[in-house]
Coordinates of C-alpha atoms in Angstrom, one line a residue:
X1 CA -7.7 13.4 6.9
X2 CA -4.8 12.6 9.3
X3 CA -2.6 9.6 8.7
X4 CA -2.9 7.0 11.4
X5 CA -0.1 5.7 13.6
X6 CA -0.6 2.7 15.8
X7 CA 2.0 2.3 18.6
X8 CA 2.5 -1.2 19.8
X9 CA 3.5 -1.6 23.5
X10 CA 4.2 -5.0 25.0
X11 CA 4.7 -4.4 28.7
X12 CA 1.9 -4.0 31.3
X13 CA 4.2 -2.5 34.0
X14 CA 4.8 1.2 34.0
X15 CA 8.4 2.0 33.2
X16 CA 10.5 4.5 31.3
X17 CA 9.5 3.2 27.9
X18 CA 5.8 3.4 28.8
X19 CA 6.0 6.9 30.2
X20 CA 8.0 8.1 27.2
X21 CA 5.3 6.4 24.9
X22 CA 2.7 8.7 26.5
X23 CA 4.6 11.8 25.7
X24 CA 5.4 10.6 22.2
X25 CA 1.8 9.9 21.6
X26 CA 0.7 13.3 22.8
X27 CA 3.2 15.0 20.5
X28 CA 2.2 12.9 17.5
X29 CA -1.5 13.6 18.1
X30 CA -0.9 17.1 16.9
X31 CA -0.3 15.8 13.4
X32 CA -1.5 12.2 13.3
X33 CA -4.4 10.0 14.4
X34 CA -2.7 8.0 17.1
X35 CA -3.8 4.9 19.0
X36 CA -1.9 2.5 21.2
X37 CA -2.1 -1.3 21.4
X38 CA -1.3 -2.3 25.0
X39 CA -1.8 -5.4 27.3
X40 CA -5.2 -5.4 28.9
X41 CA -6.0 -4.9 32.6
X42 CA -2.5 -3.7 33.5
X43 CA -1.1 -0.6 35.1
X44 CA 0.1 0.7 31.8
X45 CA -3.4 0.2 30.2
X46 CA -4.9 2.3 33.1
X47 CA -2.3 5.0 32.7
X48 CA -2.9 5.3 29.0
X49 CA -6.7 5.6 29.6
X50 CA -6.2 8.1 32.3
X51 CA -4.0 10.1 29.9
X52 CA -6.9 10.2 27.4
X53 CA -4.9 8.3 24.8
X54 CA -6.9 6.1 22.4
X55 CA -6.1 2.5 23.4
X56 CA -6.9 -0.9 22.1
X57 CA -6.2 -3.6 24.8
X58 CA -5.1 -7.2 24.0
X59 CA -5.0 -10.1 26.4
X60 CA -2.1 -12.3 25.3
X61 CA 1.7 -12.2 25.5
X62 CA 3.0 -10.7 22.3
X63 CA 6.5 -12.2 22.8
X64 CA 9.8 -10.4 22.5
X65 CA 13.5 -10.6 22.0
X66 CA 14.8 -10.3 25.6
X67 CA 18.3 -9.2 24.9
X68 CA 19.6 -5.9 26.2
X69 CA 21.8 -4.4 28.9
X70 CA 20.4 -5.5 32.2
X71 CA 18.1 -8.1 30.6
X72 CA 18.0 -11.9 31.0
X73 CA 20.6 -14.2 29.7
X74 CA 20.1 -15.9 26.3
X75 CA 19.7 -19.3 27.9
X76 CA 17.4 -18.2 30.7
X77 CA 13.8 -19.3 31.1
X78 CA 12.5 -15.8 30.6
X79 CA 14.3 -15.5 27.2
X80 CA 13.0 -18.9 26.1
X81 CA 9.4 -18.2 27.2
X82 CA 9.4 -14.9 25.3
X83 CA 11.0 -16.6 22.3
X84 CA 8.2 -19.2 22.0
X85 CA 5.5 -16.5 22.4
X86 CA 6.8 -14.8 19.3
X87 CA 5.5 -17.7 17.2
X88 CA 2.1 -18.1 18.8
X89 CA 1.1 -14.4 19.0
X90 CA 1.5 -13.3 15.4
X91 CA -1.9 -14.3 14.1
X92 CA -3.6 -12.4 16.9
X93 CA -1.4 -9.4 16.5
X94 CA -1.9 -9.4 12.7
X95 CA -5.7 -9.3 13.2
X96 CA -5.4 -6.5 15.7
X97 CA -3.1 -4.4 13.5
X98 CA -5.2 -5.1 10.4
X99 CA -8.3 -3.9 12.2
X100 CA -6.6 -0.6 13.1
X101 CA -6.1 0.2 9.4
X102 CA -2.9 2.2 10.2
X103 CA -0.6 3.9 7.8
X104 CA 2.4 3.5 10.1
X105 CA 3.1 1.0 12.9
X106 CA 5.5 2.2 15.6
X107 CA 7.1 -0.5 17.8
X108 CA 7.9 0.9 21.2
X109 CA 11.0 -1.3 21.9
X110 CA 13.8 -3.0 20.0
X111 CA 12.5 -6.2 21.7
X112 CA 9.6 -6.1 19.3
X113 CA 11.8 -5.8 16.2
X114 CA 11.1 -9.4 15.2
X115 CA 7.7 -8.1 14.0
X116 CA 9.2 -5.7 11.4
X117 CA 9.5 -8.1 8.5
X118 CA 6.1 -9.7 9.3
X119 CA 4.3 -6.3 9.4
X120 CA 6.1 -5.1 6.2
X121 CA 5.4 -8.3 4.3
X122 CA 1.9 -9.4 5.4
X123 CA 0.3 -6.0 6.3
X124 CA 2.2 -3.7 3.9
X125 CA 2.5 -1.0 6.6
X126 CA 5.4 1.3 7.1
X127 CA 7.2 0.5 10.4
X128 CA 9.2 2.6 12.8
X129 CA 11.1 1.1 15.7
X130 CA 12.0 2.9 18.9
X131 CA 15.3 1.6 20.3
X132 CA 15.1 2.5 24.0
X133 CA 17.3 -0.3 25.3
X134 CA 21.1 -0.3 25.4
X135 CA 22.9 -3.1 23.8
X136 CA 25.2 -4.9 26.3
X137 CA 28.8 -3.9 26.3
X138 CA 30.8 -6.7 24.8
X139 CA 27.5 -8.3 24.0
X140 CA 26.9 -11.3 21.7
X141 CA 27.9 -10.5 18.2
X142 CA 25.2 -12.8 16.7
X143 CA 22.5 -10.9 18.6
X144 CA 23.9 -7.6 17.4
X145 CA 23.7 -8.9 13.8
X146 CA 20.2 -10.2 14.4
X147 CA 19.0 -6.9 15.7
X148 CA 20.8 -5.0 12.9
X149 CA 19.3 -7.2 10.2
X150 CA 15.8 -6.7 11.6
X151 CA 16.2 -2.9 12.0
X152 CA 17.5 -2.5 8.5
X153 CA 14.1 -3.8 7.3
X154 CA 12.2 -0.9 8.9
X155 CA 11.4 2.5 7.4
X156 CA 12.9 4.4 10.3
X157 CA 14.6 3.7 13.6
X158 CA 14.6 6.2 16.5
X159 CA 17.4 5.8 19.1
X160 CA 17.6 7.5 22.5
X161 CA 21.4 7.3 22.6
X162 CA 24.2 8.0 20.0
X163 CA 26.0 5.0 21.5
X164 CA 23.5 2.5 20.2
X165 CA 22.9 4.4 16.9
X166 CA 26.6 4.2 16.1
X167 CA 26.9 0.6 17.3
X168 CA 24.2 -0.6 15.0
X169 CA 25.4 1.5 12.1
X170 CA 22.3 0.9 10.1
X171 CA 22.0 1.2 6.3
X172 CA 18.6 2.8 6.2
X173 CA 18.0 6.4 5.4
X174 CA 16.1 7.4 8.6
X175 CA 18.2 6.4 11.6
X176 CA 18.3 9.2 14.2
X177 CA 18.9 9.9 17.8
X178 CA 16.0 11.7 19.6
X179 CA 15.5 13.0 23.1
X180 CA 13.7 10.6 25.4
X181 CA 10.3 12.0 26.1
X182 CA 9.9 11.6 29.9
X183 CA 9.3 15.0 31.7
X184 CA 10.4 15.5 35.3
X185 CA 6.9 15.5 36.6
X186 CA 6.5 11.8 35.8
X187 CA 8.9 11.0 38.6
X188 CA 8.2 11.0 42.3
X189 CA 10.9 11.7 45.0
X190 CA 10.9 9.1 47.7
X191 CA 12.9 8.8 50.9
X192 CA 15.2 5.8 51.4
X193 CA 12.7 3.8 53.6
X194 CA 9.9 4.2 51.1
X195 CA 12.1 3.1 48.3
X196 CA 13.3 0.0 50.2
X197 CA 9.8 -1.0 51.0
X198 CA 8.6 -0.5 47.4
X199 CA 11.5 -2.7 46.1
X200 CA 11.1 -5.2 48.9
X201 CA 14.7 -4.7 50.0
X202 CA 16.1 -4.8 53.6
X203 CA 18.0 -1.9 55.0
X204 CA 21.8 -2.4 55.0
X205 CA 22.9 -2.4 58.6
X206 CA 26.6 -1.6 57.8

């Protein structure tokens, strides 16, 4: 019998992390029984279903640590809202994960790393965390230490850049850099006008 991996994804929009998740799931399916937990009624949920990946949908905000390069400021409303959701979502997530009866839980973002000690302690699952985000240059040292302490509680951490792997300098045995799994055919070429329209931007007249 194959061991089971449950991959937890927290974002309903389709971005690089979600597209890479699909390729990672496809590769893992060759060896493991794989399923994905994903926000319900979202573009990402539809893409997973269309990709024939076994998916369990959930209809609540899982919360996250919104600190990474290009992300919101620590004292922003977005950061605070996601911070509070972390405390109200755990009981629901715990039930979902327990029902999956997984051998390994894979978190698809460092922003979900707050779940590592909870999953290890209360569900006794092995946990792997995918670090897809880049830590801000000259970022907050307390946030770096917070992430490092959480990641050091996991069984393995997968980075997509050597920069972040070296920056975090974890003490765990399995801390590696892997190639980000997003093939070229996931991307669409668009002309400038189409891109501006999609992003709701006006054309620069200069």
